[in-house]
Each structure stands twice: as structure tokens, then as C-alpha cells.
Short mmCIF file of C-alpha atoms in Angstrom, two decimals:
data_model
loop_
_atom_site.label_atom_id
_atom_site.label_comp_id
_atom_site.label_asym_id
_atom_site.label_seq_id
_atom_site.Cartn_x
_atom_site.Cartn_y
_atom_site.Cartn_z
CA MET F 122 -3.70 20.20 6.63
CA THR F 123 -6.53 18.78 6.87
CA ASP F 124 -10.13 20.86 8.66
CA THR F 125 -12.29 17.48 9.86
CA PRO F 126 -10.55 14.16 11.74
CA LEU F 127 -9.13 11.54 8.59
CA LYS F 128 -11.17 8.43 8.85
CA LYS F 129 -10.13 4.86 8.59
CA VAL F 130 -11.12 3.01 6.24
CA ASN F 131 -11.84 -1.04 6.16
CA LEU F 132 -11.29 -2.08 3.10
CA GLN F 133 -14.76 -5.38 4.84
CA GLU F 134 -16.94 -3.27 5.28
CA LYS F 135 -16.71 -1.38 1.89
CA PHE F 136 -17.20 -4.09 0.12
CA SER F 137 -20.10 -5.46 2.30
CA GLN F 138 -21.95 -2.58 -0.05
CA ILE F 139 -21.39 -3.95 -2.71
CA SER F 140 -24.09 -5.81 -4.45
CA ASP F 141 -23.28 -5.66 -8.30
CA HIS F 142 -19.88 -5.99 -10.70
CA TRP F 143 -17.30 -4.43 -12.38
CA ASN F 144 -18.81 -1.09 -11.03
CA PRO F 145 -15.99 -0.02 -8.73
CA ARG F 146 -16.51 2.53 -6.13
CA VAL F 147 -14.34 5.31 -4.86
CA VAL F 148 -12.87 4.58 -0.74
CA GLY F 149 -10.09 6.61 -0.43
CA GLU F 150 -7.87 9.69 -2.53
CA TRP F 151 -4.47 10.04 -2.29
CA SER F 152 -1.82 12.54 -4.16
CA GLY F 153 -3.91 12.80 -7.22
CA GLN F 154 -4.71 8.47 -7.25
CA GLN F 155 -7.34 6.63 -5.90
CA VAL F 156 -8.05 3.80 -3.66
CA LYS F 157 -11.51 1.76 -5.91
CA LEU F 158 -12.76 -1.56 -4.52
CA ALA F 159 -14.80 -4.31 -7.04
CA LYS F 160 -16.62 -7.18 -7.17
CA PHE F 161 -15.19 -9.22 -10.73
CA LYS F 162 -17.73 -11.60 -12.08
CA GLY F 163 -17.53 -13.14 -15.01
CA GLN F 164 -15.12 -11.75 -17.62
CA PHE F 165 -14.72 -8.07 -18.50
CA ASP F 166 -13.67 -6.70 -21.97
CA TRP F 167 -10.10 -6.65 -23.64
CA HIS F 168 -8.66 -2.75 -22.70
CA PHE F 169 -5.89 -1.02 -22.29
CA HIS F 170 -5.00 2.93 -20.87
CA GLU F 171 -3.49 4.84 -22.72
CA ASN F 172 -1.92 6.68 -19.95
CA GLU F 173 -2.15 4.60 -16.51
CA ASP F 174 -0.83 2.22 -15.09
CA GLU F 175 -2.77 0.10 -12.29
CA VAL F 176 -2.77 -1.85 -9.47
CA PHE F 177 -5.33 -4.92 -8.54
CA LEU F 178 -4.43 -5.77 -5.48
CA VAL F 179 -6.97 -9.15 -3.78
CA VAL F 180 -8.41 -9.12 -1.17
CA ARG F 181 -10.77 -12.39 -1.24
CA GLY F 182 -11.53 -14.67 -4.20
CA VAL F 183 -8.44 -15.16 -7.60
CA MET F 184 -9.02 -13.17 -10.00
CA ARG F 185 -8.02 -14.40 -13.81
CA MET F 186 -6.33 -11.32 -16.21
CA GLY F 187 -5.79 -12.20 -19.51
CA LEU F 188 -2.10 -9.74 -20.99
CA ARG F 189 -0.75 -8.99 -23.61
CA ASP F 190 2.29 -8.90 -22.54
CA PRO F 191 3.07 -9.15 -25.35
CA ASP F 192 2.07 -12.88 -25.65
CA GLU F 193 -0.81 -13.48 -25.35
CA ARG F 194 -1.87 -14.59 -21.65
CA GLU F 195 -3.37 -15.84 -18.31
CA VAL F 196 -2.56 -14.71 -14.93
CA LEU F 197 -3.73 -15.68 -11.74
CA VAL F 198 -3.60 -13.22 -8.82
CA GLU F 199 -4.54 -14.89 -5.71
CA GLU F 200 -5.74 -13.84 -2.24
CA GLY F 201 -2.83 -11.56 -0.67
CA GLU F 202 -1.08 -10.26 -3.92
CA PHE F 203 -1.31 -7.29 -6.46
CA LEU F 204 -0.51 -7.09 -10.18
CA ILE F 205 0.84 -4.22 -11.81
CA VAL F 206 -0.83 -3.22 -15.31
CA PRO F 207 1.51 -0.48 -17.37
CA LYS F 208 0.07 2.38 -19.97
CA GLY F 209 -0.42 0.58 -23.10
CA VAL F 210 -1.01 -2.55 -22.42
CA HIS F 211 -4.19 -4.55 -23.20
CA HIS F 212 -5.45 -6.23 -19.86
CA CYS F 213 -8.57 -8.20 -19.07
CA PRO F 214 -9.49 -8.42 -15.90
CA ALA F 215 -11.47 -11.61 -15.10
CA ALA F 216 -12.77 -13.73 -11.79
CA HIS F 217 -10.86 -17.59 -11.90
CA THR F 218 -13.70 -17.28 -8.45
CA GLU F 219 -17.47 -17.51 -8.54
CA GLU F 220 -16.97 -13.55 -7.64
CA THR F 221 -13.67 -12.23 -6.69
CA TRP F 222 -12.92 -8.92 -4.91
CA VAL F 223 -10.50 -6.17 -5.54
CA MET F 224 -8.76 -2.93 -4.48
CA MET F 225 -7.41 -0.91 -6.97
CA LEU F 226 -4.92 1.62 -7.01
CA GLU F 227 -5.10 4.36 -9.51
CA PRO F 228 -4.44 8.25 -11.15
CA ALA F 229 -8.36 9.53 -10.68
CA THR F 230 -8.89 9.91 -14.16
CA THR F 231 -8.53 6.76 -14.55
CA LEU F 232 -11.74 5.12 -16.72
CA ASN F 233 -12.70 1.57 -16.45
CA THR F 234 -13.31 0.08 -19.21
CA GLY F 235 -10.15 2.20 -20.92
CA ASN F 236 -10.30 2.99 -25.01
CA LEU F 237 -13.76 1.24 -25.14
CA GLN F 238 -16.76 3.31 -24.60
CA ASN F 239 -19.74 0.58 -23.91
CA GLU F 240 -23.05 -0.43 -21.22
CA ARG F 241 -19.73 -1.50 -18.78
CA THR F 242 -18.32 2.01 -18.73
CA ARG F 243 -19.00 4.17 -15.89
CA ASN F 244 -17.89 7.74 -16.46
CA THR F 245 -18.36 8.44 -12.97
CA LEU F 246 -17.55 6.30 -9.99
CA GLU F 247 -19.39 6.61 -5.94
CA HIS F 248 -17.55 7.51 -3.51
CA LEU F 249 -18.26 5.90 -0.16
CA MET J 169 4.42 -1.03 -23.31
CA THR J 170 6.72 -3.44 -21.67
CA ASP J 171 9.15 -5.32 -22.64
CA THR J 172 9.18 -8.39 -19.72
CA PRO J 173 5.90 -9.78 -18.94
CA LEU J 174 4.74 -9.18 -15.91
CA LYS J 175 5.30 -11.10 -12.74
CA LYS J 176 2.66 -10.50 -10.02
CA VAL J 177 4.08 -9.40 -5.72
CA ASN J 178 2.73 -11.81 -3.20
CA LEU J 179 2.71 -9.73 0.05
CA GLN J 180 3.59 -12.84 2.24
CA GLU J 181 6.50 -13.62 0.95
CA LYS J 182 8.31 -9.93 0.49
CA PHE J 183 7.49 -9.64 4.02
CA SER J 184 9.57 -12.92 4.41
CA GLN J 185 12.29 -10.61 3.18
CA ILE J 186 12.35 -8.44 5.95
CA SER J 187 13.42 -8.56 9.26
CA ASP J 188 14.26 -5.37 10.01
CA HIS J 189 11.68 -2.25 11.38
CA TRP J 190 11.68 0.98 10.37
CA ASN J 191 13.01 0.18 6.63
CA PRO J 192 10.69 0.40 3.44
CA ARG J 193 11.22 -1.77 0.90
CA VAL J 194 10.31 -0.67 -2.49
CA VAL J 195 8.14 -3.92 -4.24
CA GLY J 196 6.27 -2.45 -6.32
CA GLU J 197 5.74 1.07 -8.32
CA TRP J 198 2.74 2.99 -11.26
CA SER J 199 2.33 6.46 -12.15
CA GLY J 200 5.34 7.85 -9.62
CA GLN J 201 3.98 6.13 -6.91
CA GLN J 202 5.61 3.47 -5.22
CA VAL J 203 3.86 0.20 -2.74
CA LYS J 204 6.16 0.07 -0.03
CA LEU J 205 6.56 -3.00 2.68
CA ALA J 206 7.67 -2.47 6.43
CA LYS J 207 7.00 -3.71 9.50
CA PHE J 208 6.51 -1.78 13.00
CA LYS J 209 8.08 -2.63 16.18
CA GLY J 210 7.29 0.42 18.89
CA GLN J 211 7.09 4.18 18.11
CA PHE J 212 8.19 6.03 15.76
CA ASP J 213 9.14 9.37 15.28
CA TRP J 214 6.71 13.25 14.10
CA HIS J 215 7.07 14.03 11.42
CA PHE J 216 5.18 15.31 8.65
CA HIS J 217 5.25 15.81 4.48
CA GLU J 218 5.26 18.95 2.36
CA ASN J 219 4.10 17.46 -0.69
CA GLU J 220 3.24 13.90 -0.99
CA ASP J 221 -0.12 11.66 1.05
CA GLU J 222 0.52 8.26 1.93
CA VAL J 223 -2.25 5.55 2.03
CA PHE J 224 -0.71 3.10 4.74
CA LEU J 225 -2.99 -0.66 5.11
CA VAL J 226 -2.96 -3.03 7.69
CA VAL J 227 -1.30 -6.19 6.50
CA ARG J 228 -0.78 -8.09 9.70
CA GLY J 229 -1.15 -6.37 13.21
CA VAL J 230 -2.37 -3.11 14.91
CA MET J 231 -0.98 0.15 13.75
CA ARG J 232 -1.43 2.37 16.77
CA MET J 233 -1.09 5.98 14.40
CA GLY J 234 -0.21 9.65 16.72
CA LEU J 235 -2.21 12.07 14.52
CA ARG J 236 -2.32 15.73 15.08
CA ASP J 237 -5.56 17.00 13.01
CA PRO J 238 -5.33 19.02 14.34
CA ASP J 239 -6.04 17.53 18.03
CA GLU J 240 -3.00 15.26 19.08
CA ARG J 241 -5.35 12.46 19.10
CA GLU J 242 -4.60 8.10 18.39
CA VAL J 243 -6.09 5.94 15.08
CA LEU J 244 -5.55 1.90 16.14
CA VAL J 245 -5.52 0.31 12.70
CA GLU J 246 -6.29 -3.16 12.01
CA GLU J 247 -5.33 -5.91 9.18
CA GLY J 248 -7.62 -4.77 6.44
CA GLU J 249 -8.23 -1.98 7.51
CA PHE J 250 -5.78 1.80 5.56
CA LEU J 251 -5.76 5.41 6.36
CA ILE J 252 -4.99 8.03 4.39
CA VAL J 253 -2.79 11.12 5.94
CA PRO J 254 -2.45 13.96 3.68
CA LYS J 255 0.55 16.72 3.55
CA GLY J 256 1.16 18.56 5.81
CA VAL J 257 -0.51 16.20 8.45
CA HIS J 258 2.19 15.75 11.96
CA HIS J 259 2.09 11.95 12.65
CA CYS J 260 3.47 9.55 14.01
CA PRO J 261 3.36 5.98 13.44
CA ALA J 262 3.51 3.09 15.87
CA ALA J 263 3.01 -0.80 16.21
CA HIS J 264 0.53 -1.34 18.28
CA THR J 265 1.04 -5.07 18.94
CA GLU J 266 4.29 -6.73 18.93
CA GLU J 267 5.34 -5.80 15.39
CA THR J 268 2.58 -4.48 12.89
CA TRP J 269 2.97 -5.05 8.39
CA VAL J 270 2.19 -2.15 6.67
CA MET J 271 2.20 -1.78 3.25
CA MET J 272 2.07 1.79 2.02
CA LEU J 273 1.54 3.27 -1.07
CA GLU J 274 2.63 7.49 -1.96
CA PRO J 275 4.19 9.48 -4.31
CA ALA J 276 8.07 7.68 -5.09
CA THR J 277 9.73 11.52 -3.74
CA THR J 278 8.26 10.52 -0.15
CA LEU J 279 11.42 9.91 2.81
CA ASN J 280 10.35 8.33 5.76
CA THR J 281 11.17 10.54 7.87
CA GLY J 282 9.49 13.71 6.22
CA ASN J 283 11.01 16.98 7.14
CA LEU J 284 13.42 14.65 9.60
CA GLN J 285 16.97 13.87 9.03
CA ASN J 286 17.42 11.43 11.88
CA GLU J 287 19.83 7.73 12.05
CA ARG J 288 16.18 5.92 10.90
CA THR J 289 15.86 8.43 7.67
CA ARG J 290 15.66 6.18 4.82
CA ASN J 291 17.29 8.18 1.52
CA THR J 292 17.69 5.09 -0.49
CA LEU J 293 15.57 2.02 -0.36
CA GLU J 294 15.84 -0.98 -0.89
CA HIS J 295 13.49 -2.17 -3.63
CA LEU J 296 12.25 -6.57 -2.77
#
């Protein structure tokens, strides 16, 4: 049940509020999962998630995903395409185009840098 | 971990394999959740899900969602927009345009007709 009227979310409108990179914002929650939006630029860090699978859906641009599944390789994921990275799989997200807009679907417990703690780690995420 | 190389999914390509309506196909699974695709035409039945929240993301066309949250009303959800319907909320999906393409994100246990069993109930879903 819900106490307040439900609101739809417009992806373009939310992305227009994001001006930095590799900093996921939460724009929706359901059944223990979250919808997160982030802009990618350049390359992220290789990492994996011990317990969480992640869905990467490309909204604008092209994402280049480094994978060790098990051989190291790269997959280009274009607008309107998604890739699911299961727990335990080492991966390295990158923007293949200048900037890539990505919608991520994953358990609320998912840390952006997975097994790493570094300057890009976001322990708490802003909600838009 | 994964034994076989991961494959990306192209939404247009999957939708091109669907020619009927109100018959969700599973195109991805992660962390107990599923990505389902369906084409909507006309109006579905009012129903609710006892345990599952559902995300409806419109890929093409306009969806009209009837809601009782708690007052009965309708929300138009356009391309690039999503609406999350929490468990317990009565809702009635419909195509506002001639045909609407919708990506649903929801627990694998979600039955399309929720609390109803009727000729539109799909107890097992095809995987594309």
C-alpha cells in the first residue's frame, strides 16, 4: 500500500540533474532493489561484487564493459541494450563515447566499487 | 561467477520477436528479479500483487496506468519514463497509444494477473 500518490520518473529529467561522473543517484526503489542513474566518462576501476548481480542499461552513448568471464575481454553496449554482470564476475565499466548515461538495477546493498574502497567509493548515495 | 561468456540484450531485437499482447517474456534475471518485456494493447485487468513491487518502464508508446493509491486515477507514462507500483496497490495497465512496449522489472515470483486467475494469466513465461 502507499500513503502518498505514486509519481512517475522521467529519465532525461533526472539525468539533467547530474553533472558529475561515476556518482550513482537513486531514482527508484522496489522489492529490495534500486534504480540508479550515473554518467560515465573515461574508465572506472576493475572490481566485483561478492553478493550482488548488476544490470547495466545504456540510455545514451555507448558503454564499454571490461569483463573476466573468465577470459578478459570487452563488450560494447549501445543505447537500448543491457548487460547483466553476475556476482563474482570482475568487471570494469567505461564510457566508449565521450559520455555515457547508464541506468543500473541492483540490490540496494550494492557498493559502486564492490570489493574496493578508494576515492571513487560512494558509501551513501544521493536520492533524486 | 559465470561459466559461459555474458551476452548483452538488445531491447528492439527482443521486442521484434513478440507479436502478441499481455504475454510477458523473460529476457534477463538477476538477484531474484527478472527483466520482462511485453506489448500492451487495449486495457488489462485491475489487480494487485500481495508481495511484489513492480517497475514499468515505457520503451515505446504511452502507457496509461489506472491506480487506486488510494483514490482511483490514471497516470500517463511516456517513452523513457517509469512508474513503480508497490505491492498491495490496485492497478490496471493499458496502452494509451495503439500499442505500447513495456519493460517490467520485478521479482521472479510475480504473476502477471496478481490476485486474479483468468484467461490472461501466464503461469509460466517464455524466455527470449
